[in-house]
Coordinates of C-alpha atoms in Angstrom, one line a residue:
Chain F
M1 CA 37.9 11.9 18.9
A2 CA 41.3 13.6 19.4
L3 CA 40.2 17.1 18.7
E4 CA 41.1 18.6 22.1
G5 CA 42.4 22.0 21.9
S6 CA 41.9 22.4 18.2
I7 CA 38.9 24.6 18.2
L8 CA 40.3 27.7 19.7
S9 CA 43.8 29.1 19.7
E10 CA 45.6 28.8 23.1
H11 CA 45.3 31.7 25.6
I12 CA 41.9 32.9 24.4
E13 CA 40.0 35.0 26.9
G14 CA 37.3 36.4 24.7
K15 CA 34.0 35.0 23.5
L16 CA 32.4 34.8 20.1
M17 CA 28.8 35.5 19.4
I18 CA 27.9 34.0 16.0
I19 CA 24.4 35.0 14.8
G20 CA 22.5 33.3 12.0
G21 CA 21.2 36.6 10.6
A22 CA 17.8 38.4 10.9
E23 CA 18.2 38.8 14.7
D24 CA 15.3 40.5 16.4
K25 CA 15.8 44.3 16.4
E26 CA 12.4 45.4 17.5
G27 CA 11.0 43.2 20.3
E28 CA 13.0 41.8 23.2
C29 CA 16.3 41.9 21.2
R30 CA 17.5 38.9 23.2
I31 CA 20.6 38.2 21.1
L32 CA 21.8 41.8 20.8
R33 CA 21.0 42.5 24.5
H34 CA 23.0 39.4 25.4
F35 CA 25.9 40.7 23.3
V36 CA 25.8 44.2 25.0
A37 CA 25.8 42.5 28.4
E38 CA 28.8 40.3 27.5
A39 CA 30.6 43.4 26.2
G40 CA 30.2 45.1 29.6
G41 CA 26.7 46.5 29.6
R42 CA 26.6 50.0 30.9
E43 CA 30.4 50.1 30.7
S44 CA 30.6 48.7 27.2
R45 CA 32.3 50.4 24.2
I46 CA 31.0 48.7 21.1
T47 CA 32.6 48.9 17.7
V48 CA 30.4 48.1 14.7
L49 CA 32.3 47.0 11.6
T50 CA 30.2 47.5 8.5
A51 CA 32.8 46.2 6.0
A52 CA 30.5 43.5 4.7
T53 CA 27.6 45.7 3.6
E54 CA 27.2 47.9 0.6
Y55 CA 25.0 50.2 2.7
P56 CA 27.4 51.0 5.6
R57 CA 25.6 54.3 6.6
Q58 CA 22.2 52.9 7.0
V59 CA 23.3 49.6 8.6
G60 CA 25.8 51.4 10.8
A61 CA 23.2 53.9 12.0
Q62 CA 20.7 51.2 12.8
Y63 CA 23.1 49.2 15.0
E64 CA 24.4 52.4 16.6
Q65 CA 20.9 53.3 17.7
L66 CA 20.1 49.7 18.8
F67 CA 23.2 49.2 20.9
S68 CA 22.7 52.7 22.5
R69 CA 19.1 51.8 23.3
L70 CA 20.2 48.5 24.8
G71 CA 22.5 50.4 27.2
A72 CA 25.9 50.4 25.7
K73 CA 28.1 53.3 27.0
E74 CA 29.7 54.1 23.7
V75 CA 29.1 52.9 20.1
D76 CA 31.5 53.6 17.2
V77 CA 30.7 52.6 13.7
L78 CA 33.9 52.0 11.6
D79 CA 33.4 51.8 7.9
V80 CA 36.5 50.2 6.6
C81 CA 36.3 50.7 2.8
D82 CA 39.9 50.0 1.7
R83 CA 42.9 48.1 2.8
S84 CA 45.1 51.1 3.4
Q85 CA 42.6 52.3 6.0
A86 CA 42.6 48.8 7.5
N87 CA 46.4 49.2 7.8
S88 CA 46.3 52.6 9.5
E89 CA 47.4 53.0 13.1
G90 CA 44.4 55.3 13.7
L91 CA 42.0 52.5 12.9
V92 CA 43.8 50.1 15.1
Q93 CA 43.7 52.6 18.0
Q94 CA 40.0 53.0 17.6
L95 CA 39.5 49.2 17.5
N96 CA 41.6 48.8 20.6
K97 CA 39.1 50.8 22.7
A98 CA 36.4 48.3 22.1
T99 CA 35.0 46.0 24.7
G100 CA 32.8 44.4 22.0
V101 CA 33.1 44.2 18.2
F102 CA 30.1 43.6 16.0
F103 CA 30.3 42.5 12.3
T104 CA 27.2 43.3 10.3
G105 CA 25.8 41.2 7.5
G106 CA 26.5 41.6 3.8
D107 CA 29.2 39.8 1.8
Q108 CA 31.7 37.7 3.7
L109 CA 34.4 38.2 1.0
R110 CA 34.2 42.0 1.5
I111 CA 35.2 41.4 5.2
T112 CA 38.1 39.1 4.5
G113 CA 39.2 41.0 1.4
L114 CA 39.4 44.3 3.3
L115 CA 40.7 43.0 6.7
G116 CA 42.6 39.9 5.9
G117 CA 46.3 40.3 6.5
T118 CA 46.0 43.9 7.7
L119 CA 46.9 45.6 11.0
A120 CA 43.2 45.8 11.8
G121 CA 42.8 42.1 11.1
R122 CA 45.6 41.3 13.5
A123 CA 44.2 43.8 16.1
L124 CA 40.9 41.9 16.1
H125 CA 42.7 38.6 17.0
R126 CA 44.6 40.3 19.8
L127 CA 41.4 41.9 21.1
Y128 CA 39.7 38.5 21.1
E129 CA 42.7 36.9 22.9
R130 CA 42.7 39.4 25.7
G131 CA 39.0 39.0 26.5
V132 CA 36.9 41.1 24.1
I133 CA 33.8 39.6 22.6
I134 CA 33.6 39.4 18.8
A135 CA 30.1 39.1 17.3
G136 CA 28.9 38.8 13.8
T137 CA 25.6 38.2 12.0
S138 CA 24.9 36.5 8.7
A139 CA 28.1 37.2 6.6
G140 CA 29.6 38.4 9.8
A141 CA 29.0 35.0 11.2
S142 CA 30.4 33.0 8.3
V143 CA 33.8 34.8 8.5
M144 CA 34.5 33.6 12.1
S145 CA 35.9 30.3 11.0
D146 CA 39.2 29.4 9.2
T147 CA 37.4 28.2 6.1
M148 CA 34.1 29.7 5.3
I149 CA 31.2 29.0 2.9
V150 CA 30.8 31.9 0.5
G151 CA 28.1 30.5 -1.8
G152 CA 26.2 27.5 -2.7
E153 CA 22.7 26.3 -3.6
A154 CA 20.1 24.7 -1.4
G155 CA 19.0 21.1 -2.1
T156 CA 20.7 17.8 -2.5
P157 CA 24.3 17.8 -1.2
K158 CA 26.7 17.7 -4.1
K159 CA 30.4 18.4 -4.4
D160 CA 29.8 21.5 -6.5
T161 CA 27.0 22.7 -4.2
I162 CA 29.4 25.0 -2.3
T163 CA 32.2 27.5 -2.8
M164 CA 34.5 28.1 0.1
A165 CA 37.3 30.6 1.0
P166 CA 39.6 31.4 3.9
G167 CA 37.9 33.2 6.8
L168 CA 39.1 35.2 9.7
G169 CA 40.1 32.1 11.7
L170 CA 38.8 33.2 15.1
I171 CA 37.5 29.6 15.5
R172 CA 39.1 26.6 14.0
A173 CA 38.0 23.3 12.6
V174 CA 34.4 24.6 12.3
V175 CA 32.4 25.8 9.3
I176 CA 29.5 28.1 10.0
D177 CA 26.3 28.5 7.9
Q178 CA 23.6 31.0 8.6
H179 CA 19.9 31.6 7.7
F180 CA 20.1 27.9 8.0
A181 CA 16.7 26.3 8.2
Q182 CA 15.1 29.3 6.6
R183 CA 17.1 28.8 3.4
G184 CA 17.3 25.0 3.5
R185 CA 21.1 24.8 3.8
I186 CA 21.6 21.4 5.3
G187 CA 22.8 20.1 1.9
R188 CA 25.6 22.6 1.6
L189 CA 26.7 22.2 5.2
L190 CA 26.9 18.4 4.6
A191 CA 28.8 19.0 1.4
S192 CA 31.3 21.2 3.4
V193 CA 32.0 18.7 6.1
A194 CA 32.2 15.8 3.6
Q195 CA 35.3 17.5 2.1
N196 CA 37.0 17.2 5.5
P197 CA 35.2 15.5 8.3
Y198 CA 37.7 17.0 10.8
V199 CA 35.6 20.1 10.4
L200 CA 32.4 20.4 12.4
G201 CA 29.4 21.9 10.6
V202 CA 27.4 24.5 12.6
G203 CA 24.2 25.7 10.9
I204 CA 22.6 28.7 12.7
D205 CA 18.9 29.7 12.1
E206 CA 17.7 33.2 11.8
D207 CA 17.3 35.1 15.1
T208 CA 19.5 32.5 16.8
A209 CA 23.1 32.6 17.9
I210 CA 25.8 30.6 19.5
L211 CA 27.9 32.1 22.3
V212 CA 31.3 30.4 22.2
T213 CA 33.2 30.6 25.4
E214 CA 36.9 30.3 26.3
N215 CA 36.6 26.5 27.1
G216 CA 35.5 25.6 23.6
E217 CA 31.8 25.2 24.4
F218 CA 28.8 27.1 23.0
T219 CA 25.4 28.0 24.4
V220 CA 22.4 28.6 22.1
V221 CA 20.7 32.0 22.4
G222 CA 17.6 33.0 20.4
S223 CA 14.2 31.8 19.1
Q224 CA 15.1 29.1 16.6
T225 CA 17.6 26.2 16.4
V226 CA 21.3 25.4 15.9
T227 CA 22.1 22.3 13.9
V228 CA 25.5 20.6 14.4
V229 CA 26.7 18.0 11.8
D230 CA 29.7 15.8 12.7
A231 CA 30.8 13.6 9.8
S232 CA 33.9 12.3 11.6
P233 CA 32.1 9.0 12.4
S234 CA 31.3 8.5 8.7
A235 CA 32.6 5.1 7.5
S236 CA 32.7 6.1 3.9
T237 CA 32.2 9.1 1.6
N238 CA 32.4 9.4 -2.2
V239 CA 33.7 13.0 -2.0
S240 CA 37.1 12.4 -3.6
E241 CA 35.9 10.1 -6.4
S242 CA 32.6 11.7 -7.3
S243 CA 32.4 14.0 -10.3
P244 CA 31.2 17.5 -9.6
G245 CA 27.4 17.1 -10.1
Q246 CA 27.2 13.7 -8.4
P247 CA 25.3 13.5 -5.1
L248 CA 27.4 12.9 -2.0
V249 CA 27.3 9.8 0.3
L250 CA 27.9 10.3 4.0
S251 CA 27.0 7.7 6.6
P252 CA 26.7 7.9 9.5
V253 CA 26.7 11.6 10.3
F254 CA 26.0 12.6 13.9
M255 CA 23.5 15.5 14.1
H256 CA 22.5 17.7 17.0
V257 CA 19.5 20.0 16.9
L258 CA 19.6 22.5 19.8
S259 CA 17.5 25.4 21.0
E260 CA 17.9 28.2 23.5
G261 CA 19.8 27.3 26.7
Y262 CA 21.3 24.1 25.3
R263 CA 25.1 23.7 25.3
F264 CA 27.5 21.9 23.1
D265 CA 31.2 20.9 23.6
L266 CA 33.0 21.7 20.4
K267 CA 36.1 19.8 21.4
R268 CA 34.4 16.5 22.4
R269 CA 31.6 17.0 19.9
V270 CA 28.8 16.2 22.3
S271 CA 25.8 18.2 23.5
L272 CA 25.7 18.9 27.2
L273 CA 22.0 18.2 27.6
N274 CA 21.9 17.3 31.3
T275 CA 24.4 19.6 32.8
Chain N
M1 CA 18.6 -1.7 18.7
A2 CA 16.0 -4.4 19.1
L3 CA 14.0 -3.5 16.0
E4 CA 14.4 -6.8 14.3
G5 CA 11.3 -7.9 12.4
S6 CA 9.4 -4.7 13.0
I7 CA 9.8 -3.0 9.7
L8 CA 7.8 -5.4 7.5
S9 CA 5.0 -7.8 8.3
E10 CA 6.0 -11.5 8.4
H11 CA 5.7 -13.6 5.2
I12 CA 6.2 -10.7 2.8
E13 CA 7.4 -11.7 -0.6
G14 CA 6.9 -8.5 -2.5
K15 CA 9.0 -5.3 -2.8
L16 CA 8.2 -1.7 -2.4
M17 CA 9.5 1.1 -4.6
I18 CA 9.1 4.4 -2.9
I19 CA 9.8 7.4 -5.1
G20 CA 10.4 11.0 -4.0
G21 CA 8.3 12.5 -6.8
A22 CA 9.3 14.1 -10.1
E23 CA 10.9 10.9 -11.4
D24 CA 12.4 11.2 -14.9
K25 CA 9.8 10.5 -17.5
E26 CA 11.7 11.7 -20.6
G27 CA 15.3 10.6 -20.4
E28 CA 16.6 7.2 -19.3
C29 CA 13.6 6.7 -16.9
R30 CA 15.9 4.7 -14.6
I31 CA 13.4 4.5 -11.8
L32 CA 10.3 3.6 -13.8
R33 CA 12.3 1.2 -15.9
H34 CA 13.6 -0.5 -12.7
F35 CA 10.0 -0.8 -11.5
V36 CA 8.8 -2.4 -14.8
A37 CA 11.7 -4.9 -14.6
E38 CA 10.9 -5.8 -11.0
A39 CA 7.2 -6.2 -12.0
G40 CA 8.2 -8.8 -14.6
G41 CA 9.4 -6.8 -17.6
R42 CA 7.9 -8.2 -20.8
E43 CA 5.6 -10.4 -18.7
S44 CA 4.5 -7.5 -16.4
R45 CA 0.9 -6.5 -15.9
I46 CA 0.9 -3.1 -14.3
T47 CA -2.0 -1.5 -12.5
V48 CA -1.8 2.3 -12.1
L49 CA -3.9 3.7 -9.2
T50 CA -4.7 7.4 -9.8
A51 CA -6.7 7.8 -6.5
A52 CA -4.4 10.5 -5.2
T53 CA -4.8 12.9 -8.1
E54 CA -7.5 15.3 -9.1
Y55 CA -6.5 14.7 -12.8
P56 CA -6.8 10.9 -13.1
R57 CA -7.3 10.9 -16.9
Q58 CA -4.2 12.9 -17.8
V59 CA -2.0 11.3 -15.2
G60 CA -3.3 7.8 -15.9
A61 CA -2.7 8.2 -19.6
Q62 CA 0.8 9.5 -19.1
Y63 CA 1.9 6.5 -17.0
E64 CA 0.0 4.1 -19.3
Q65 CA 2.1 5.4 -22.2
L66 CA 5.3 5.4 -20.2
F67 CA 5.0 1.8 -18.8
S68 CA 4.0 0.5 -22.3
R69 CA 7.0 2.3 -23.8
L70 CA 9.2 0.7 -21.1
G71 CA 8.1 -2.7 -22.2
A72 CA 5.2 -3.7 -19.8
K73 CA 3.0 -6.4 -21.3
E74 CA -0.2 -4.8 -20.1
V75 CA -1.1 -1.6 -18.3
D76 CA -4.4 -0.9 -16.6
V77 CA -5.4 2.4 -15.1
L78 CA -7.8 2.1 -12.2
D79 CA -9.5 5.4 -11.2
V80 CA -11.0 4.6 -7.9
C81 CA -13.3 7.6 -7.1
D82 CA -15.5 6.4 -4.3
R83 CA -15.4 3.8 -1.5
S84 CA -18.2 1.7 -2.9
Q85 CA -16.1 1.1 -6.0
A86 CA -13.1 0.3 -3.7
N87 CA -15.4 -2.4 -2.1
S88 CA -16.5 -4.0 -5.4
E89 CA -15.4 -7.5 -6.3
G90 CA -14.8 -6.4 -9.8
L91 CA -12.1 -3.9 -8.7
V92 CA -10.5 -6.6 -6.6
Q93 CA -10.4 -9.0 -9.5
Q94 CA -8.7 -6.4 -11.7
L95 CA -6.2 -5.6 -8.9
N96 CA -5.4 -9.3 -8.5
K97 CA -4.2 -9.6 -12.1
A98 CA -1.3 -7.1 -11.4
T99 CA 2.3 -8.1 -11.2
G100 CA 3.1 -4.5 -10.2
V101 CA 1.0 -1.7 -8.7
F102 CA 1.8 2.0 -9.1
F103 CA 0.4 4.9 -7.0
T104 CA 0.6 8.3 -8.7
G105 CA 1.1 11.5 -6.9
G106 CA -1.5 14.0 -5.6
D107 CA -2.9 14.0 -2.1
Q108 CA -2.1 11.2 0.2
L109 CA -5.4 11.6 2.1
R110 CA -7.3 10.9 -1.0
I111 CA -5.6 7.5 -1.3
T112 CA -6.2 6.5 2.4
G113 CA -9.7 8.0 2.4
L114 CA -10.7 6.0 -0.6
L115 CA -8.9 2.7 0.0
G116 CA -8.4 2.5 3.7
G117 CA -10.5 -0.3 5.2
T118 CA -11.9 -1.5 1.9
L119 CA -11.7 -4.8 -0.1
A120 CA -9.3 -3.1 -2.5
G121 CA -7.1 -1.9 0.4
R122 CA -6.9 -5.5 1.8
A123 CA -6.3 -6.9 -1.7
L124 CA -3.2 -4.6 -2.0
H125 CA -1.7 -6.0 1.2
R126 CA -2.3 -9.6 0.0
L127 CA -0.7 -8.8 -3.4
Y128 CA 2.3 -7.4 -1.6
E129 CA 2.5 -10.4 0.7
R130 CA 2.5 -12.9 -2.2
G131 CA 5.3 -11.1 -4.2
V132 CA 3.9 -8.2 -6.2
I133 CA 5.8 -5.0 -6.2
I134 CA 4.0 -1.9 -4.9
A135 CA 5.3 1.4 -6.1
G136 CA 4.3 5.0 -5.3
T137 CA 5.6 8.5 -6.1
S138 CA 5.2 11.7 -4.1
A139 CA 1.8 11.3 -2.3
G140 CA 2.0 7.6 -3.4
A141 CA 5.3 7.4 -1.5
S142 CA 4.0 8.9 1.7
V143 CA 1.1 6.5 2.1
M144 CA 3.4 3.4 2.3
S145 CA 4.1 3.7 6.0
D146 CA 1.8 3.2 9.0
T147 CA 1.9 6.8 10.0
M148 CA 2.4 9.4 7.2
I149 CA 3.1 13.1 6.9
V150 CA 0.3 14.9 5.3
G151 CA 1.4 18.5 5.7
G152 CA 3.9 20.8 7.3
E153 CA 6.1 23.7 6.6
A154 CA 9.8 23.8 5.8
G155 CA 12.2 25.5 8.2
T156 CA 13.2 25.1 11.8
P157 CA 11.9 21.8 13.3
K158 CA 8.9 22.5 15.6
K159 CA 6.2 20.4 17.1
D160 CA 3.5 22.1 15.1
T161 CA 5.6 21.9 11.9
I162 CA 3.8 18.7 10.8
T163 CA 0.4 17.1 10.6
M164 CA 0.3 13.3 10.4
A165 CA -2.3 10.6 9.6
P166 CA -2.6 6.8 9.4
G167 CA -1.1 5.5 6.1
L168 CA -1.5 2.2 4.3
G169 CA 0.9 0.4 6.6
L170 CA 2.8 -1.6 4.0
I171 CA 6.0 -0.6 5.8
R172 CA 6.1 -0.1 9.6
A173 CA 8.1 2.0 12.0
V174 CA 9.2 4.3 9.2
V175 CA 8.0 7.7 8.1
I176 CA 8.6 8.8 4.5
D177 CA 9.0 12.3 3.2
Q178 CA 9.3 13.1 -0.5
H179 CA 10.5 16.1 -2.7
F180 CA 12.9 16.1 0.3
A181 CA 16.0 18.2 -0.4
Q182 CA 14.1 20.2 -3.1
R183 CA 11.6 21.4 -0.6
G184 CA 13.9 21.7 2.4
R185 CA 12.0 19.1 4.5
I186 CA 14.7 18.0 7.0
G187 CA 12.9 20.0 9.7
R188 CA 9.6 18.3 9.3
L189 CA 11.2 14.9 9.1
L190 CA 13.1 15.6 12.4
A191 CA 9.9 16.8 14.0
S192 CA 8.2 13.5 12.9
V193 CA 10.8 11.2 14.4
A194 CA 11.1 13.3 17.6
Q195 CA 7.5 12.4 18.4
N196 CA 8.5 8.8 18.5
P197 CA 12.2 7.9 17.9
Y198 CA 11.1 4.3 17.4
V199 CA 10.1 5.5 13.9
L200 CA 12.9 5.9 11.3
G201 CA 12.7 9.0 9.1
V202 CA 13.4 8.5 5.4
G203 CA 13.5 11.6 3.2
I204 CA 13.6 10.9 -0.5
D205 CA 14.7 13.5 -3.1
E206 CA 13.0 14.0 -6.4
D207 CA 14.0 11.5 -9.2
T208 CA 15.2 9.2 -6.5
A209 CA 13.7 6.0 -5.0
I210 CA 14.2 3.3 -2.4
L211 CA 13.6 -0.3 -3.4
V212 CA 12.6 -2.1 -0.2
T213 CA 13.3 -5.8 -0.3
E214 CA 11.8 -8.8 1.6
N215 CA 14.7 -8.8 4.0
G216 CA 14.0 -5.3 5.3
E217 CA 16.8 -3.6 3.4
F218 CA 16.6 -0.9 0.8
T219 CA 18.7 0.1 -2.2
V220 CA 18.8 3.6 -3.6
V221 CA 17.9 4.1 -7.3
G222 CA 17.9 7.5 -9.1
S223 CA 19.9 10.7 -9.6
Q224 CA 19.7 12.4 -6.1
T225 CA 19.9 11.3 -2.5
V226 CA 18.0 9.5 0.3
T227 CA 18.5 10.9 3.8
V228 CA 17.8 8.6 6.8
V229 CA 17.4 10.1 10.3
D230 CA 17.5 7.9 13.3
A231 CA 16.6 9.7 16.6
S232 CA 16.7 6.5 18.7
P233 CA 20.2 7.4 20.0
S234 CA 18.9 10.8 21.2
A235 CA 19.7 11.3 24.9
S236 CA 17.0 13.9 25.3
T237 CA 14.2 15.7 23.5
N238 CA 11.9 18.4 24.6
V239 CA 9.0 17.2 22.4
S240 CA 6.6 16.4 25.2
E241 CA 7.1 19.5 27.3
S242 CA 7.6 22.0 24.5
S243 CA 4.7 24.3 23.5
P244 CA 3.5 24.1 19.9
G245 CA 5.6 26.8 18.4
Q246 CA 8.8 26.0 20.4
P247 CA 11.8 24.7 18.5
L248 CA 12.7 21.0 19.0
V249 CA 15.8 19.6 20.7
L250 CA 17.2 16.3 19.5
S251 CA 20.7 15.1 20.2
P252 CA 22.3 13.1 18.8
V253 CA 20.5 12.0 15.7
F254 CA 22.2 9.6 13.4
M255 CA 21.9 10.6 9.8
H256 CA 22.8 8.8 6.6
V257 CA 23.0 10.4 3.2
L258 CA 23.0 7.8 0.4
S259 CA 23.0 7.9 -3.4
E260 CA 22.4 5.4 -6.1
G261 CA 23.5 1.9 -5.5
Y262 CA 24.0 2.3 -1.7
R263 CA 22.1 0.0 0.6
F264 CA 20.6 0.4 4.1
D265 CA 19.4 -2.1 6.6
L266 CA 16.1 -0.8 8.0
K267 CA 16.1 -3.3 10.9
R268 CA 19.6 -2.7 12.2
R269 CA 19.5 1.0 11.1
V270 CA 22.9 0.9 9.5
S271 CA 24.1 1.6 5.9
L272 CA 25.7 -1.3 4.1
L273 CA 28.5 0.8 2.6
N274 CA 31.0 -1.9 2.0
T275 CA 29.0 -4.9 0.9

């Protein structure tokens, strides 16, 4: 599988924390605690981006409180609500102070619609390149990849099961789905990778995250599972000839179900079970 | 994979039609029509076994009408409601007339509890061996295998996601799940095969069936998909050491998503895409 080097841009020094939604906010907060630690712990300056949500005040206040409680030095909530704001130097300067950026849930198209092709969008990429951790939950998880799932029904995988759109492109050749097992989304993830088996499908359960490191590997954090589907070995698919409502054919697909502490090499597409 | 000969008993001349539930009964009736044809069409004598359901009259009458409309020569509904009846020579003689047997849906434990270890149970195996097609939908599908799923929640695969029990054993080393994509059952199918990767998981969607032939292959019939999961390549699993509520690890699992007309070799565990 000649996918070496294709997952992350070159010269990336940051990490991604991609969360499947509904992460624990009341108990141990393993995922959010991990994020704060990766962002610098007591030295961290965290920027919360509420662009995805229709309730930026409530959601912003909740994460501000949480990250402060978990020991962050400074927490800023930035509610970007139009593209001119996303193009302002002031916003970019605020972003540039961050040692960790956190995208809340909501609607992924609000994030890309507001930030895509703006100075703030570019600043995010630069932050990530120079070592800042970028995290996102739910819609904030979906936007991480170059193509993202924006909608689709549960059930039998079909061509018209899903709608896709261009994401932020922090990670390449991967498509992320969230609330994965809880909302029965295996069918729509398979439909996504069937369209181009070069793309690896990563389904993340609630209260579960992947921490993607500079070397193109991820580690699972949280209480549930991460499911990886790799359709590149598939000998055949009917995706191009099938009519919209027709069920897909994909065989074989390599699947990996991983829980906390397990690692996966996104470039070689293998789990690192014994290392 | 040295699984040759393990799927079906030797000297089997019959076929199995294993239906994922909610098969079309009003439109083209592709699945039920196929069953009648395999049972002999205009020469068929079909026996409907309503043991699984709590509403044997209504369900029996419905299938009687359907199979007659689809051209069966004779349709008998047998409502086995206690084990002494299942041990009566009269019932066995009635069964022995059948050229096709059909198990309705309901509760799989009612079927095995009533028929397991009885003369009628043994007669079914002999019918199948000598060339009679045995079909079952929903609960009637689950009972086909030697170990069957009797309950379990949707969602993240966990050890305590499923409860299993001994089935009729018409097909071996396979575990069947039904209403598969519609009820988001991939997690419980994975949890089943994790317990013993020797067993192949077959998840059948609603209005979809597999027709298992004497050579240990199946062909998909119907409008949705069949998902096969093969955990035998898995390098590692945590099933034995994990505590009940802990999420499973399985990697890699080979998965096959197949729709109407596609074939699968249960012994070699490969799809026959190009034949």
